[in-house]
Amino acid sequence: MASLDVLPETNEDYGTMTYWNERYRKETDETAFDWFKTYKDIEHIVKQVIPDKSSRILMLGCGNSKLSEEMYDDGYHNIVNVDYSSVVIEQMKERHQESRPSMKWHEMDVRQLSFEDSTFDVTIDKGTMDAMMTSKGDVWDPPEHVIDACTKEVNEVIRVLKKGSSVFLYITFGQPHFRKRFLTRQDTRLEVHELGEMFHYYVYIMKT
């Protein structure tokens, strides 16, 4: 759980690079924070969606989550992690360079990825798009910059995924009527799975 001294003054701060860089500088070297569900919670879905552990996987907005490390330790060794915080990328490179040497880390904005087209089998977002949706406004009619940011992320996801055989896995608390607008795309199929009992989370699976 995040300590109080790294929590933002407003929810909108979750959508800024400045907040995340400052937060990661304050946290200890071994700090980890996972939005929503842990790997254990979603492992059954991950293994169903990604049966081939040699799949090339792109982790969008990785932060210092343990998801990549726990997937790696479960045999998924071809993971590329990106985050727009240079601070956390350097921390994670150092943390994992010896224990998980084949895992890659790049400073990169999910809205403008520098990878070539059709280079990944799987992309995963666990909370990154949600952070871009923290601006003030009507959730039924989000501000234009939120729509633009989320649309750009999904555009980039579709661009870097291999055509005809790949998957975008998105884990969120966002209900379908707020998220489908960004995930319903031509020539793709969308599945929605609900997790939890008292408080529901959702796993969106977009297949190209």
Short mmCIF file of C-alpha atoms in Angstrom, two decimals:
data_model
loop_
_atom_site.label_atom_id
_atom_site.label_comp_id
_atom_site.label_asym_id
_atom_site.label_seq_id
_atom_site.Cartn_x
_atom_site.Cartn_y
_atom_site.Cartn_z
CA MET A 1 0.00 0.00 0.00
CA ALA A 2 1.26 3.51 -0.78
CA SER A 3 2.36 5.60 2.19
CA LEU A 4 0.56 8.87 2.80
CA ASP A 5 3.54 11.03 1.83
CA VAL A 6 3.41 9.80 -1.78
CA LEU A 7 -0.33 10.14 -2.31
CA PRO A 8 -1.33 12.95 -4.69
CA GLU A 9 -3.01 16.16 -3.57
CA THR A 10 -5.73 15.59 -6.17
CA ASN A 11 -6.79 12.62 -8.30
CA GLU A 12 -5.81 14.61 -11.38
CA ASP A 13 -2.16 14.32 -10.33
CA TYR A 14 -2.26 10.62 -11.19
CA GLY A 15 -2.29 11.69 -14.82
CA THR A 16 0.94 13.73 -14.69
CA MET A 17 4.54 12.69 -15.21
CA THR A 18 5.69 15.16 -12.54
CA TYR A 19 3.69 13.39 -9.83
CA TRP A 20 5.01 9.93 -10.75
CA ASN A 21 8.65 11.03 -10.98
CA GLU A 22 8.43 12.71 -7.57
CA ARG A 23 6.66 9.72 -6.08
CA TYR A 24 9.20 7.21 -7.33
CA ARG A 25 12.08 9.35 -6.03
CA LYS A 26 10.55 9.25 -2.54
CA GLU A 27 9.94 5.51 -2.50
CA THR A 28 12.52 2.97 -1.38
CA ASP A 29 14.43 0.81 -3.85
CA GLU A 30 12.28 -2.23 -3.17
CA THR A 31 8.90 -0.48 -3.15
CA ALA A 32 6.24 -2.09 -5.32
CA PHE A 33 2.69 -0.94 -5.97
CA ASP A 34 0.01 -2.84 -7.86
CA TRP A 35 -3.20 -1.26 -9.06
CA PHE A 36 -6.30 -3.36 -8.68
CA LYS A 37 -5.49 -7.08 -8.86
CA THR A 38 -2.25 -9.02 -8.36
CA TYR A 39 -0.86 -11.61 -10.75
CA LYS A 40 -2.24 -14.37 -8.52
CA ASP A 41 -5.73 -12.89 -8.93
CA ILE A 42 -5.58 -12.87 -12.74
CA GLU A 43 -3.19 -15.78 -13.35
CA HIS A 44 -5.94 -18.06 -14.64
CA ILE A 45 -6.96 -15.49 -17.24
CA VAL A 46 -3.36 -14.72 -18.24
CA LYS A 47 -2.60 -18.40 -18.82
CA GLN A 48 -5.79 -18.85 -20.81
CA VAL A 49 -5.12 -15.81 -22.99
CA ILE A 50 -1.34 -16.34 -23.25
CA PRO A 51 -0.79 -20.11 -23.41
CA ASP A 52 2.57 -19.71 -25.16
CA LYS A 53 5.08 -18.48 -22.57
CA SER A 54 7.51 -17.46 -25.31
CA SER A 55 5.05 -14.78 -26.51
CA ARG A 56 6.52 -11.29 -26.83
CA ILE A 57 4.68 -9.20 -24.25
CA LEU A 58 4.54 -5.41 -23.89
CA MET A 59 3.70 -4.06 -20.41
CA LEU A 60 2.18 -0.58 -20.78
CA GLY A 61 2.91 1.88 -17.96
CA CYS A 62 4.72 -0.73 -15.87
CA GLY A 63 5.56 1.51 -12.89
CA ASN A 64 7.05 -0.52 -10.03
CA SER A 65 4.30 -3.15 -10.18
CA LYS A 66 5.26 -6.76 -9.44
CA LEU A 67 3.16 -8.03 -12.35
CA SER A 68 6.06 -8.30 -14.80
CA GLU A 69 8.38 -9.90 -12.26
CA GLU A 70 5.78 -12.46 -11.18
CA MET A 71 4.92 -13.32 -14.78
CA TYR A 72 8.64 -13.65 -15.53
CA ASP A 73 9.10 -15.99 -12.57
CA ASP A 74 6.17 -18.02 -13.93
CA GLY A 75 7.99 -18.55 -17.23
CA TYR A 76 7.06 -15.51 -19.33
CA HIS A 77 10.60 -14.33 -20.08
CA ASN A 78 9.96 -12.25 -23.21
CA ILE A 79 8.55 -9.14 -21.51
CA VAL A 80 9.23 -5.55 -22.56
CA ASN A 81 8.23 -2.87 -20.01
CA VAL A 82 7.58 0.80 -20.81
CA ASP A 83 6.77 3.78 -18.64
CA TYR A 84 7.09 7.52 -19.21
CA SER A 85 8.80 7.99 -15.85
CA SER A 86 12.55 7.87 -16.40
CA VAL A 87 12.95 7.54 -12.63
CA VAL A 88 11.06 4.26 -12.29
CA ILE A 89 12.57 2.78 -15.46
CA GLU A 90 16.09 3.26 -14.09
CA GLN A 91 15.01 1.84 -10.71
CA MET A 92 13.48 -1.23 -12.31
CA LYS A 93 16.45 -1.83 -14.60
CA GLU A 94 18.72 -1.89 -11.59
CA ARG A 95 16.34 -4.00 -9.49
CA HIS A 96 15.97 -6.77 -12.08
CA GLN A 97 19.18 -6.73 -14.10
CA GLU A 98 20.70 -9.74 -12.33
CA SER A 99 17.66 -11.79 -11.30
CA ARG A 100 15.67 -11.28 -14.52
CA PRO A 101 18.25 -10.38 -17.16
CA SER A 102 16.14 -10.92 -20.28
CA MET A 103 13.40 -8.51 -19.21
CA LYS A 104 13.62 -5.13 -20.98
CA TRP A 105 12.85 -1.62 -19.70
CA HIS A 106 12.28 1.50 -21.82
CA GLU A 107 11.31 5.08 -21.03
CA MET A 108 8.36 5.59 -23.37
CA ASP A 109 4.89 7.14 -23.52
CA VAL A 110 2.13 4.62 -24.25
CA ARG A 111 0.50 7.24 -26.47
CA GLN A 112 3.56 7.34 -28.75
CA LEU A 113 5.41 4.04 -28.77
CA SER A 114 8.66 3.84 -30.73
CA PHE A 115 8.35 0.15 -31.62
CA GLU A 116 7.84 -1.06 -35.18
CA ASP A 117 4.40 -2.16 -36.39
CA SER A 118 3.27 -5.72 -35.65
CA THR A 119 6.06 -6.60 -33.20
CA PHE A 120 4.19 -7.93 -30.13
CA ASP A 121 1.96 -10.90 -29.45
CA VAL A 122 0.43 -9.41 -26.30
CA THR A 123 0.05 -5.98 -24.72
CA ILE A 124 -1.06 -5.52 -21.10
CA ASP A 125 -2.42 -2.43 -19.34
CA LYS A 126 -3.18 -2.65 -15.62
CA GLY A 127 -4.26 0.80 -14.50
CA THR A 128 -2.38 2.98 -16.98
CA MET A 129 -5.39 4.07 -18.99
CA ASP A 130 -7.24 4.65 -15.72
CA ALA A 131 -4.54 7.11 -14.61
CA MET A 132 -5.17 9.09 -17.79
CA MET A 133 -8.87 9.27 -16.91
CA THR A 134 -8.47 11.05 -13.56
CA SER A 135 -9.24 14.54 -14.86
CA LYS A 136 -12.23 16.40 -13.48
CA GLY A 137 -15.37 16.13 -15.54
CA ASP A 138 -18.40 14.05 -16.28
CA VAL A 139 -17.51 10.33 -16.51
CA TRP A 140 -20.28 9.97 -19.09
CA ASP A 141 -18.78 12.78 -21.17
CA PRO A 142 -15.02 12.92 -20.44
CA PRO A 143 -12.90 15.93 -21.41
CA GLU A 144 -11.49 15.96 -24.93
CA HIS A 145 -7.89 15.50 -23.76
CA VAL A 146 -8.88 12.30 -21.91
CA ILE A 147 -10.61 10.92 -25.00
CA ASP A 148 -7.56 11.87 -27.08
CA ALA A 149 -5.07 10.23 -24.69
CA CYS A 150 -6.98 6.96 -24.36
CA THR A 151 -7.65 6.80 -28.09
CA LYS A 152 -3.96 7.30 -28.84
CA GLU A 153 -2.97 4.52 -26.45
CA VAL A 154 -5.34 2.02 -28.05
CA ASN A 155 -4.27 3.16 -31.53
CA GLU A 156 -0.67 2.43 -30.60
CA VAL A 157 -1.60 -0.92 -29.07
CA ILE A 158 -3.31 -2.00 -32.29
CA ARG A 159 -0.37 -0.75 -34.36
CA VAL A 160 2.32 -2.72 -32.48
CA LEU A 161 0.30 -5.93 -32.13
CA LYS A 162 0.73 -8.65 -34.73
CA LYS A 163 -2.30 -8.83 -36.94
CA GLY A 164 -4.65 -11.78 -36.69
CA SER A 165 -3.21 -13.56 -33.69
CA SER A 166 -2.58 -11.13 -30.85
CA VAL A 167 -4.24 -9.86 -27.67
CA PHE A 168 -4.62 -6.65 -25.67
CA LEU A 169 -5.31 -7.41 -22.00
CA TYR A 170 -6.67 -4.47 -19.98
CA ILE A 171 -7.34 -4.74 -16.23
CA THR A 172 -9.40 -1.94 -14.65
CA PHE A 173 -12.24 -1.03 -12.31
CA GLY A 174 -13.90 0.78 -15.23
CA GLN A 175 -17.31 -0.57 -16.12
CA PRO A 176 -18.05 -1.52 -19.72
CA HIS A 177 -20.23 1.51 -20.47
CA PHE A 178 -17.22 3.75 -19.68
CA ARG A 179 -14.49 1.69 -21.39
CA LYS A 180 -16.00 0.05 -24.48
CA ARG A 181 -15.94 3.33 -26.38
CA PHE A 182 -12.13 3.08 -26.50
CA LEU A 183 -11.87 -0.68 -26.99
CA THR A 184 -14.45 -1.37 -29.68
CA ARG A 185 -12.48 -1.24 -32.91
CA GLN A 186 -12.89 -2.44 -36.45
CA ASP A 187 -11.42 -5.88 -37.17
CA THR A 188 -11.08 -6.75 -33.47
CA ARG A 189 -13.14 -8.83 -31.03
CA LEU A 190 -13.77 -7.74 -27.45
CA GLU A 191 -14.48 -9.94 -24.43
CA VAL A 192 -15.25 -8.64 -20.92
CA HIS A 193 -14.68 -10.64 -17.74
CA GLU A 194 -15.79 -9.55 -14.27
CA LEU A 195 -13.65 -10.21 -11.18
CA GLY A 196 -14.44 -9.84 -7.50
CA GLU A 197 -17.52 -10.10 -5.34
CA MET A 198 -18.19 -6.97 -3.28
CA PHE A 199 -16.20 -4.62 -5.53
CA HIS A 200 -15.90 -5.56 -9.17
CA TYR A 201 -12.90 -5.27 -11.45
CA TYR A 202 -12.95 -5.96 -15.15
CA VAL A 203 -10.63 -7.67 -17.60
CA TYR A 204 -11.08 -6.57 -21.20
CA ILE A 205 -9.58 -8.86 -23.83
CA MET A 206 -9.27 -7.36 -27.29
CA LYS A 207 -8.26 -9.86 -29.97
CA THR A 208 -6.95 -8.77 -33.34
#
